[in-house]
Structure formats: structure tokens, C-alpha cells
């Protein structure tokens, strides 16, 4: 045996050679192994595998010097590539995993988190031209919150999606002017506000934005396990990162961030393009001489897919101290709708929700999957836990108030999330991540509070006690319904929870999928009940985010025959289900995406100015005296590899078939956007028609219509109104000669018929 353990050289039959320590016939200890292709490893061995410290040299002259485990690059090490790139950091199973720094051949540098060889998590990237990005990454692209500073001094602070500005944020130009607004896939999309350099009201707007960031930052204190490992310099809040940009670039010498070759050259494709500050700045200053002090001027703008469609110059008046106090008091009243925490109620509710969901999902996830049982339903099927501020053996310390947490039917909702193809990690990161939740500033008519997850995927709604009882009562039937009909349009429920405070005051929540979390911007929203009683919106209160009602809808929608049949087949099934549960007062939530900016204009002119019949060069065909625009939406045969298959909280069931392409599964092809998978209630193409009201009575014989290409998103919401309870409330109100109900209480069967009948009018059957 002693001869077997000594240092010796062994040449194998395949041409490989080993010189070093052995244990029996297996390399063990220190040794050098040379493969037949010229690859050389020199370092530690354990039971015949590279384990410990070592160095490997490939024929391409690439080298690795660092930790090995079980034959894999694992631990900490430095890889110098044959192309001149250098990575120094953590490894797992031959992949960059954890914290690491990579310098690319073109001198770009990334310093931050990696996951299986891809940039994911927090990180900093510096291009060789001086551009810097610090923020979140996903699948190798900039996704989530992040700050980008260009070499010319421009800066963007906001949300990103795969390298493009996507969501809310603000853009600071080098001259000191700011634009606050929203972006969709790199283009301004929606309303925003532009402030010229030195505006007196700019600092107030920035302080409000930073205040929101500080509130979100408080939620970081209890979410230490959301990222396995994050460098202190990368983990800093984005508000601190922004301030360090302002103080100088030397603050970034501690860490540097990097991209690979594909992303390094993304500027040529427009991925990292800057805003055109000169055009915006010059155009925004037009007309400023009309004001004595242009520092009080702001510009309200609205964009659609990068095109400016509306602009209003407003001079912000100076408010007296009394008016400021009244304004502040009014805001406090709205923010403290659930006045249970005296102050910061919204923020404490958010923290409590995140803590409770983190605890529940973490507790229920390790339990092996199984079919739900009758004992999994009802009030008694729950998880209850006390969360003191100082923490306990089972709960972490936190910055909220002491509270009791109750999670209803956890096994049922876990199985529902599986049915909806939503894994636990994705659910927790969306809700319990560092960016926190945000509150919808305007409570619903019912008095409910609404929260949104930071990525807009999930909605939290406060429930009345009767609504929670209704949800728990119908949950077994709801579970059976969504198992049979995976295309159901009924709201997706992901959890039901209750927070109880010291004095016994309770707040109940339900977690739902946000139907309007889409790749396209929703330009108009409608809540449709099929009733005319009080179903209109005050025109003075309508803005881009207003949800309109039945009488505000002036469109009819033409759809593909097969899509129309599938839609009404499911609407009938869903309304029958709600009728069987004795539910009324539900709504169809309808979202419209208008395809192109030019379609927002009237496509038809007054009759006395109509052009003669002609065929134009740009493809717009004149038929009679009515202009018919070219089609902006195109249905094509479904190609699974060409569309995203990631299930969202609003994605339902299978891909739909379209009559217009031979009854094959359909994708919606949008120039400049790509393919979108057409599903029931999601990415459904249609034409919206609206009759033009003519002031000239002489032309009344000719009916003119505006035609819009739209993409529809729709689903059935507010399904927790119990007919029996509503009937009792109506009886009580009538006895007191007071009727607060927006619509009369009707039998569930009558309500469902009226509901379907109304929808058949706005979605007429095509001949």
C-alpha cells in the first residue's frame, strides 16, 4: 500500500497523463493532469476529482486559477478568457454564480450578481465610453429599478425591462431640465410632466419621488434573504446611487458593473439610446416669453408610443400657506382611509402584508404537493402567527407595528397558484422583494384600498367581512371551476389574508392577478355592468387613469369570428357559475390599447371636404367617399418559439384559434413590437367603431364612423357580492327610506342575462 500512495506518473491508454499523489489507483493530494488535447490542470485532488485549490490551462490559452469541487469550477476564482476578458468572483458548477467582476475585451466592466453564468440581481455596468448603469438585472438584461447615466451628463432613474426603459421614472437632462413620466419598451408612453432647468417646483417633485424611495427602502430591513449574496456597494438604495452621481464619479471606484459582447454593442441598436434632449428642451421652451418668470412653468404632455400627441403649458400658481395646509390636509384624509395606524397606515399595512406572505409561502412550500381535501377549505383551514416588532423565535424583527397574521386556506391557494403556473419563488420575489408594494391613491367606490406589487403583476384589495365570507364559501366551487375551464375570465385569486392589530381591529386582503399587467399600454379602461343607473363618469374628473363606465362607452367592437365565439362561450359558462353561487353586481373590466397614434385622430372628414375616390400610394384605399385605413393589426399562425411563454398573472389557458387564418392557433403580429400570443381575454385584436355625431343636418343622410385598431384585455371582476346579503341591505335601506345602492338588487339569473345581453350589443356577431 505504501508504494500506491507515493508520487508517481501514470500514462493512460487515451493519451492522458497524471503526475502526482495517489490513493490506491486514484489521484488524491497534489498532482498535475494533462489531457490529450493539451488541457492542463495542476492543483489539489480528492478521490480522483479536482477538489481544492488549483489552476487549469486550456489549449486556447484561457486560464482559471481558484477553487474546485467535485471536478467543477466552484467557489472563488479568476478566469482569463482567450479573448482577453477577465472574471474574478464566485463560481458554481462551472458557471459564474454569486458576486463577481468581469472585464470584457472592449474594456467594459460589470460588477455585481450572477446566476448560472448570467447577470441577475443587483449590479453595476460601466461602458468604455463612460456610460454607467447601476440597478437590477434579469436574464442578462437591465430589468427592474435602475439608474443610467450617460457620458454627456443625461440621467434616467426608473424602471427597465430587458435593456429598455419600461415603466415609471424620470429623465434628467444635462442642462438641468427634467421629465417625469412613463415609458413602454424604450418609448415615452402616457402622461408626463416636463420641468425646465431651475424650475421652482422641480425640487418639490424630486423630494416626493425620493420620499417614496425611502418608504420602499424601509421594507429592505426584513427581506435579507431575498438575495443570497449582495455586495454592500451594489446593495445601496438607488436614491443614494443617484445622489452619488451628483457628487461625482469618484464614488463609483469601489465597484464597477459589466455586460457581455451582445449587450456591450447595444447602443448601435438603440437599446441604450439617450433622449433627444436638444429637441425636447427647445420645443418645451416655446412660448415661455409669455410668462414673467419661466421658472414657475411646467409642461403637461402625453405621449403614445414615442409620439407627442398632447401638450399643455401651465403656469403653476403660488399657493398661500392656508391653501397649502388645506391641500396637505386633503391628502392626509385620502391616504388614511383605513385609519387604524393613526399615521403611515399605508406603509405599515404594506410591511405587514409582505412579512405575512413571506412567512406563509415559506412555511407551505416545502410541504409535498397533494390534492386538496375538504378539510383544506373553510375558516378553520388557516395559518395564524403573531409578529411582534422585536421579533420572536419564528418571526424576524421588523419596522411595522405588532400584529397577528392569518392566512386562509393556504393549501388551496397554493394549488391554485400551481394551476395558474405561478411558482412560489416568483410569487415571493414579486410581492416581498426590495421594491415593496405601492398604494393606489384613489380607493374604490366600495371604500376598498388597493395595492400593487412593484412589477404590477398582483393587486391587493381590502375586503369587507361579508366579502371574505363569500370568498371562503364559494372557494370549493371556484377551485373546481378553474380546474375544468382553464380559459375562465373570472378573476384569478392567489391568497386571502387578515391582519389583526392590538385592539382587535382587522384588515382583510385578497391577492389577485392584475389583468392590465401587459406588454402594451392600456389607453382606456371600462368597468361594465350592463346597467344605465348612475353608470357614467363626470367629464371633469376623467384623466388617463380613470376607469370609465357603461354610458361612457361609445364603441362597438368587431372581432374575428372564432375569437368572438370562444369569448361568448366562456362568458356564458362563467356567468352561469356566478349565478349558481348567487352572486350579482359583478363587472367586465375592459382595457383598450389603441394601436397607432394616427388612429387617435378622426379618420373621416366632413362630407363637404371628402376627397374623390382614389387609390393612394401609401396603401390607403378610398372606397366611395369613405377613407378606409390599412390594417394595423395582423393575425398569423402561432409559432411557440417566437412569443414569450412566461405565464403572467392574467394569462389564461391555451392559445386561441382564428377563423381568418383557417381556424389555426393565432399570434398577433405588431410591427415594432413582435408577436403576442392571443388568448382568451389577453391580446385579443379587434376594430373599434364609433359613429361620428354630425352637426350639419344637411349631411345626416350619410353615416360616418371612426375606426380604430385596438387590442383588448378583459376579465370578470367584483365577484364577491352575495345576493342574499345585498337583498337584506336593500330591505333595511328601503325601510329607512334611503337607498345608497348604485343599482337595484335583482335576481342572479336576471342579472346574468342582462349582463350577457349588454355585452352582445357591444360585441355584435359579424355576418
PDB file of C-alpha atoms in Angstrom, residues 4-205:
ATOM      1  CA  UNK A   4       0.483   3.101  -4.065  1.00  0.00           C
ATOM      2  CA  UNK A   5       0.464   6.372  -2.095  1.00  0.00           C
ATOM      3  CA  UNK A   6       3.739   7.813  -3.300  1.00  0.00           C
ATOM      4  CA  UNK A   7       4.202  10.358  -6.079  1.00  0.00           C
ATOM      5  CA  UNK A   8       4.403   8.714  -9.452  1.00  0.00           C
ATOM      6  CA  UNK A   9       3.487   9.270 -13.109  1.00  0.00           C
ATOM      7  CA  UNK A  10       0.758   7.354 -14.895  1.00  0.00           C
ATOM      8  CA  UNK A  11       0.019   7.490 -18.633  1.00  0.00           C
ATOM      9  CA  UNK A  12      -3.457   6.314 -19.651  1.00  0.00           C
ATOM     10  CA  UNK A  13      -4.491   4.494 -22.813  1.00  0.00           C
ATOM     11  CA  UNK A  14      -6.360   7.522 -24.206  1.00  0.00           C
ATOM     12  CA  UNK A  15      -3.195   9.657 -24.099  1.00  0.00           C
ATOM     13  CA  UNK A  16      -3.943  11.485 -20.813  1.00  0.00           C
ATOM     14  CA  UNK A  17      -1.159  11.663 -18.221  1.00  0.00           C
ATOM     15  CA  UNK A  18      -1.068  12.284 -14.460  1.00  0.00           C
ATOM     16  CA  UNK A  19       1.924  13.103 -12.267  1.00  0.00           C
ATOM     17  CA  UNK A  20       1.342  13.380  -8.536  1.00  0.00           C
ATOM     18  CA  UNK A  21      -0.070  11.769  -5.407  1.00  0.00           C
ATOM     19  CA  UNK A  22      -2.266   8.681  -5.492  1.00  0.00           C
ATOM     20  CA  UNK A  23      -4.527   6.926  -3.036  1.00  0.00           C
ATOM     21  CA  UNK A  24      -4.625   3.399  -4.283  1.00  0.00           C
ATOM     22  CA  UNK A  25      -5.083   3.864  -8.011  1.00  0.00           C
ATOM     23  CA  UNK A  26      -6.950   7.173  -7.727  1.00  0.00           C
ATOM     24  CA  UNK A  27      -5.338  10.645  -7.876  1.00  0.00           C
ATOM     25  CA  UNK A  28      -5.504  12.086  -4.367  1.00  0.00           C
ATOM     26  CA  UNK A  29      -3.481  15.011  -2.982  1.00  0.00           C
ATOM     27  CA  UNK A  30      -1.311  17.242  -5.163  1.00  0.00           C
ATOM     28  CA  UNK A  31      -0.928  16.472  -8.824  1.00  0.00           C
ATOM     29  CA  UNK A  32      -0.754  17.561 -12.445  1.00  0.00           C
ATOM     30  CA  UNK A  33      -3.098  16.124 -15.062  1.00  0.00           C
ATOM     31  CA  UNK A  34      -2.549  16.631 -18.799  1.00  0.00           C
ATOM     32  CA  UNK A  35      -5.306  15.733 -21.241  1.00  0.00           C
ATOM     33  CA  UNK A  36      -4.598  14.517 -24.737  1.00  0.00           C
ATOM     34  CA  UNK A  37      -5.947  17.759 -26.241  1.00  0.00           C
ATOM     35  CA  UNK A  38      -3.369  19.813 -24.318  1.00  0.00           C
ATOM     36  CA  UNK A  39      -5.502  20.946 -21.385  1.00  0.00           C
ATOM     37  CA  UNK A  40      -3.504  21.006 -18.131  1.00  0.00           C
ATOM     38  CA  UNK A  41      -4.685  21.065 -14.507  1.00  0.00           C
ATOM     39  CA  UNK A  42      -2.322  21.428 -11.587  1.00  0.00           C
ATOM     40  CA  UNK A  43      -3.563  21.505  -8.018  1.00  0.00           C
ATOM     41  CA  UNK A  44      -5.465  19.546  -5.371  1.00  0.00           C
ATOM     42  CA  UNK A  45      -7.231  16.203  -5.916  1.00  0.00           C
ATOM     43  CA  UNK A  46      -9.660  14.281  -3.762  1.00  0.00           C
ATOM     44  CA  UNK A  47     -10.841  10.764  -4.576  1.00  0.00           C
ATOM     45  CA  UNK A  48      -9.971  11.197  -8.261  1.00  0.00           C
ATOM     46  CA  UNK A  49     -11.655  14.584  -8.698  1.00  0.00           C
ATOM     47  CA  UNK A  50     -10.290  18.119  -8.845  1.00  0.00           C
ATOM     48  CA  UNK A  51     -11.162  19.479  -5.387  1.00  0.00           C
ATOM     49  CA  UNK A  52      -9.493  22.349  -3.512  1.00  0.00           C
ATOM     50  CA  UNK A  53      -7.118  24.931  -4.977  1.00  0.00           C
ATOM     51  CA  UNK A  54      -5.836  24.580  -8.492  1.00  0.00           C
ATOM     52  CA  UNK A  55      -5.071  26.096 -11.862  1.00  0.00           C
ATOM     53  CA  UNK A  56      -6.209  24.959 -15.291  1.00  0.00           C
ATOM     54  CA  UNK A  57      -4.837  25.972 -18.703  1.00  0.00           C
ATOM     55  CA  UNK A  58      -6.765  25.282 -21.922  1.00  0.00           C
ATOM     56  CA  UNK A  59      -5.246  24.995 -25.423  1.00  0.00           C
ATOM     57  CA  UNK A  60      -6.935  28.301 -26.315  1.00  0.00           C
ATOM     58  CA  UNK A  61      -4.661  29.916 -23.653  1.00  0.00           C
ATOM     59  CA  UNK A  62      -7.630  30.606 -21.382  1.00  0.00           C
ATOM     60  CA  UNK A  63      -6.768  30.040 -17.705  1.00  0.00           C
ATOM     61  CA  UNK A  64      -8.601  29.562 -14.433  1.00  0.00           C
ATOM     62  CA  UNK A  65      -6.994  29.922 -11.027  1.00  0.00           C
ATOM     63  CA  UNK A  66      -9.115  29.282  -7.956  1.00  0.00           C
ATOM     64  CA  UNK A  67     -11.375  26.835  -6.151  1.00  0.00           C
ATOM     65  CA  UNK A  68     -12.582  23.452  -7.454  1.00  0.00           C
ATOM     66  CA  UNK A  69     -15.095  20.995  -6.019  1.00  0.00           C
ATOM     67  CA  UNK A  70     -16.015  17.568  -7.368  1.00  0.00           C
ATOM     68  CA  UNK A  71     -14.380  18.279 -10.700  1.00  0.00           C
ATOM     69  CA  UNK A  72     -16.181  21.590 -11.196  1.00  0.00           C
ATOM     70  CA  UNK A  73     -15.108  25.224 -11.034  1.00  0.00           C
ATOM     71  CA  UNK A  74     -16.818  26.045  -7.729  1.00  0.00           C
ATOM     72  CA  UNK A  75     -16.024  28.613  -5.053  1.00  0.00           C
ATOM     73  CA  UNK A  76     -13.928  31.678  -5.795  1.00  0.00           C
ATOM     74  CA  UNK A  77     -11.606  32.007  -8.739  1.00  0.00           C
ATOM     75  CA  UNK A  78     -10.277  34.052 -11.642  1.00  0.00           C
ATOM     76  CA  UNK A  79     -10.888  33.152 -15.295  1.00  0.00           C
ATOM     77  CA  UNK A  80      -8.867  34.832 -18.033  1.00  0.00           C
ATOM     78  CA  UNK A  81     -10.510  34.146 -21.378  1.00  0.00           C
ATOM     79  CA  UNK A  82      -8.768  33.617 -24.687  1.00  0.00           C
ATOM     80  CA  UNK A  83     -10.416  36.826 -25.907  1.00  0.00           C
ATOM     81  CA  UNK A  84      -8.744  38.861 -23.155  1.00  0.00           C
ATOM     82  CA  UNK A  85     -11.764  39.068 -20.835  1.00  0.00           C
ATOM     83  CA  UNK A  86     -11.272  38.545 -17.084  1.00  0.00           C
ATOM     84  CA  UNK A  87     -13.771  37.325 -14.500  1.00  0.00           C
ATOM     85  CA  UNK A  88     -12.969  37.313 -10.808  1.00  0.00           C
ATOM     86  CA  UNK A  89     -15.617  36.125  -8.405  1.00  0.00           C
ATOM     87  CA  UNK A  90     -17.855  33.259  -7.312  1.00  0.00           C
ATOM     88  CA  UNK A  91     -18.462  30.046  -9.277  1.00  0.00           C
ATOM     89  CA  UNK A  92     -20.927  27.184  -9.085  1.00  0.00           C
ATOM     90  CA  UNK A  93     -20.896  24.093 -11.297  1.00  0.00           C
ATOM     91  CA  UNK A  94     -18.595  25.730 -13.897  1.00  0.00           C
ATOM     92  CA  UNK A  95     -20.801  28.848 -14.089  1.00  0.00           C
ATOM     93  CA  UNK A  96     -20.376  32.356 -12.717  1.00  0.00           C
ATOM     94  CA  UNK A  97     -22.774  32.362  -9.767  1.00  0.00           C
ATOM     95  CA  UNK A  98     -22.896  34.856  -6.901  1.00  0.00           C
ATOM     96  CA  UNK A  99     -20.841  38.036  -6.729  1.00  0.00           C
ATOM     97  CA  UNK A 100     -18.214  38.720  -9.362  1.00  0.00           C
ATOM     98  CA  UNK A 101     -16.449  41.266 -11.509  1.00  0.00           C
ATOM     99  CA  UNK A 102     -15.926  40.818 -15.238  1.00  0.00           C
ATOM    100  CA  UNK A 103     -13.877  42.987 -17.551  1.00  0.00           C
ATOM    101  CA  UNK A 104     -14.635  42.478 -21.232  1.00  0.00           C
ATOM    102  CA  UNK A 105     -12.221  42.674 -24.186  1.00  0.00           C
ATOM    103  CA  UNK A 106     -13.554  46.130 -25.110  1.00  0.00           C
ATOM    104  CA  UNK A 107     -12.829  47.361 -21.522  1.00  0.00           C
ATOM    105  CA  UNK A 108     -16.472  47.316 -20.409  1.00  0.00           C
ATOM    106  CA  UNK A 109     -16.766  46.243 -16.756  1.00  0.00           C
ATOM    107  CA  UNK A 110     -19.614  44.544 -14.850  1.00  0.00           C
ATOM    108  CA  UNK A 111     -19.507  44.205 -11.077  1.00  0.00           C
ATOM    109  CA  UNK A 112     -22.439  42.547  -9.327  1.00  0.00           C
ATOM    110  CA  UNK A 113     -24.601  39.452  -9.025  1.00  0.00           C
ATOM    111  CA  UNK A 114     -24.539  36.437 -11.362  1.00  0.00           C
ATOM    112  CA  UNK A 115     -26.827  33.443 -11.669  1.00  0.00           C
ATOM    113  CA  UNK A 116     -25.727  30.398 -13.664  1.00  0.00           C
ATOM    114  CA  UNK A 117     -23.430  32.466 -15.881  1.00  0.00           C
ATOM    115  CA  UNK A 118     -25.918  35.275 -16.484  1.00  0.00           C
ATOM    116  CA  UNK A 119     -26.141  38.706 -14.878  1.00  0.00           C
ATOM    117  CA  UNK A 120     -29.059  38.563 -12.460  1.00  0.00           C
ATOM    118  CA  UNK A 121     -29.723  40.601  -9.330  1.00  0.00           C
ATOM    119  CA  UNK A 122     -28.041  43.880  -8.389  1.00  0.00           C
ATOM    120  CA  UNK A 123     -25.073  45.098 -10.374  1.00  0.00           C
ATOM    121  CA  UNK A 124     -23.111  47.949 -11.912  1.00  0.00           C
ATOM    122  CA  UNK A 125     -22.063  48.177 -15.549  1.00  0.00           C
ATOM    123  CA  UNK A 126     -19.634  50.722 -16.980  1.00  0.00           C
ATOM    124  CA  UNK A 127     -19.148  51.023 -20.724  1.00  0.00           C
ATOM    125  CA  UNK A 128     -15.824  52.022 -22.228  1.00  0.00           C
ATOM    126  CA  UNK A 129     -17.372  55.294 -23.444  1.00  0.00           C
ATOM    127  CA  UNK A 130     -18.236  56.387 -19.884  1.00  0.00           C
ATOM    128  CA  UNK A 131     -21.901  55.347 -19.678  1.00  0.00           C
ATOM    129  CA  UNK A 132     -22.813  53.803 -16.295  1.00  0.00           C
ATOM    130  CA  UNK A 133     -25.805  51.752 -15.144  1.00  0.00           C
ATOM    131  CA  UNK A 134     -26.462  50.706 -11.549  1.00  0.00           C
ATOM    132  CA  UNK A 135     -29.523  48.682 -10.675  1.00  0.00           C
ATOM    133  CA  UNK A 136     -31.292  45.364 -11.157  1.00  0.00           C
ATOM    134  CA  UNK A 137     -30.674  42.723 -13.826  1.00  0.00           C
ATOM    135  CA  UNK A 138     -32.636  39.743 -15.076  1.00  0.00           C
ATOM    136  CA  UNK A 139     -31.594  37.141 -17.653  1.00  0.00           C
ATOM    137  CA  UNK A 140     -28.583  39.275 -18.543  1.00  0.00           C
ATOM    138  CA  UNK A 141     -30.568  42.436 -19.256  1.00  0.00           C
ATOM    139  CA  UNK A 142     -31.340  45.568 -17.269  1.00  0.00           C
ATOM    140  CA  UNK A 143     -34.721  44.824 -15.647  1.00  0.00           C
ATOM    141  CA  UNK A 144     -36.327  46.417 -12.600  1.00  0.00           C
ATOM    142  CA  UNK A 145     -35.236  49.583 -10.815  1.00  0.00           C
ATOM    143  CA  UNK A 146     -32.055  51.169 -12.071  1.00  0.00           C
ATOM    144  CA  UNK A 147     -30.147  54.402 -12.727  1.00  0.00           C
ATOM    145  CA  UNK A 148     -28.405  55.072 -16.032  1.00  0.00           C
ATOM    146  CA  UNK A 149     -26.013  57.968 -16.543  1.00  0.00           C
ATOM    147  CA  UNK A 150     -24.690  58.817 -19.998  1.00  0.00           C
ATOM    148  CA  UNK A 151     -21.282  60.331 -20.679  1.00  0.00           C
ATOM    149  CA  UNK A 152     -22.885  63.653 -21.715  1.00  0.00           C
ATOM    150  CA  UNK A 153     -24.499  64.104 -18.265  1.00  0.00           C
ATOM    151  CA  UNK A 154     -28.024  62.853 -19.043  1.00  0.00           C
ATOM    152  CA  UNK A 155     -29.503  60.530 -16.410  1.00  0.00           C
ATOM    153  CA  UNK A 156     -32.519  58.221 -16.150  1.00  0.00           C
ATOM    154  CA  UNK A 157     -33.817  56.895 -12.829  1.00  0.00           C
ATOM    155  CA  UNK A 158     -36.709  54.452 -13.078  1.00  0.00           C
ATOM    156  CA  UNK A 159     -37.805  51.029 -14.248  1.00  0.00           C
ATOM    157  CA  UNK A 160     -36.292  48.912 -17.033  1.00  0.00           C
ATOM    158  CA  UNK A 161     -37.248  45.782 -18.907  1.00  0.00           C
ATOM    159  CA  UNK A 162     -34.558  43.840 -20.786  1.00  0.00           C
ATOM    160  CA  UNK A 163     -32.420  46.877 -21.538  1.00  0.00           C
ATOM    161  CA  UNK A 164     -35.233  49.314 -22.332  1.00  0.00           C
ATOM    162  CA  UNK A 165     -36.878  51.972 -20.193  1.00  0.00           C
ATOM    163  CA  UNK A 166     -40.205  50.424 -19.255  1.00  0.00           C
ATOM    164  CA  UNK A 167     -42.449  51.832 -16.527  1.00  0.00           C
ATOM    165  CA  UNK A 168     -42.334  54.973 -14.424  1.00  0.00           C
ATOM    166  CA  UNK A 169     -39.255  57.119 -13.910  1.00  0.00           C
ATOM    167  CA  UNK A 170     -37.673  60.476 -14.571  1.00  0.00           C
ATOM    168  CA  UNK A 171     -35.108  61.676 -17.097  1.00  0.00           C
ATOM    169  CA  UNK A 172     -32.676  64.436 -16.107  1.00  0.00           C
ATOM    170  CA  UNK A 173     -31.028  66.242 -18.994  1.00  0.00           C
ATOM    171  CA  UNK A 174     -27.521  67.637 -18.823  1.00  0.00           C
ATOM    172  CA  UNK A 175     -28.879  71.199 -18.821  1.00  0.00           C
ATOM    173  CA  UNK A 176     -30.804  70.532 -15.564  1.00  0.00           C
ATOM    174  CA  UNK A 177     -34.297  70.059 -17.035  1.00  0.00           C
ATOM    175  CA  UNK A 178     -36.386  67.022 -16.002  1.00  0.00           C
ATOM    176  CA  UNK A 179     -39.112  64.847 -17.494  1.00  0.00           C
ATOM    177  CA  UNK A 180     -41.262  62.721 -15.149  1.00  0.00           C
ATOM    178  CA  UNK A 181     -43.435  60.114 -16.864  1.00  0.00           C
ATOM    179  CA  UNK A 182     -43.769  56.548 -18.090  1.00  0.00           C
ATOM    180  CA  UNK A 183     -42.039  54.575 -20.819  1.00  0.00           C
ATOM    181  CA  UNK A 184     -43.019  51.469 -22.787  1.00  0.00           C
ATOM    182  CA  UNK A 185     -40.206  49.458 -24.371  1.00  0.00           C
ATOM    183  CA  UNK A 186     -37.916  52.470 -24.517  1.00  0.00           C
ATOM    184  CA  UNK A 187     -40.505  54.971 -25.785  1.00  0.00           C
ATOM    185  CA  UNK A 188     -42.368  57.634 -23.843  1.00  0.00           C
ATOM    186  CA  UNK A 189     -45.909  56.352 -23.457  1.00  0.00           C
ATOM    187  CA  UNK A 190     -48.625  58.080 -21.455  1.00  0.00           C
ATOM    188  CA  UNK A 191     -48.860  61.339 -19.493  1.00  0.00           C
ATOM    189  CA  UNK A 192     -45.867  63.133 -18.019  1.00  0.00           C
ATOM    190  CA  UNK A 193     -44.541  66.461 -16.811  1.00  0.00           C
ATOM    191  CA  UNK A 194     -41.553  68.417 -18.120  1.00  0.00           C
ATOM    192  CA  UNK A 195     -39.757  70.978 -15.920  1.00  0.00           C
ATOM    193  CA  UNK A 196     -37.301  73.475 -17.344  1.00  0.00           C
ATOM    194  CA  UNK A 197     -33.923  73.906 -15.683  1.00  0.00           C
ATOM    195  CA  UNK A 198     -34.187  75.867 -12.429  1.00  0.00           C
ATOM    196  CA  UNK A 199     -37.939  75.425 -12.046  1.00  0.00           C
ATOM    197  CA  UNK A 200     -39.060  76.415  -8.544  1.00  0.00           C
ATOM    198  CA  UNK A 201     -41.420  73.444  -8.326  1.00  0.00           C
ATOM    199  CA  UNK A 202     -38.905  70.868  -9.548  1.00  0.00           C
ATOM    200  CA  UNK A 203     -37.296  70.344  -6.139  1.00  0.00           C
ATOM    201  CA  UNK A 204     -40.690  69.559  -4.591  1.00  0.00           C
ATOM    202  CA  UNK A 205     -41.388  66.917  -7.251  1.00  0.00           C
TER     203      UNK A 205
END
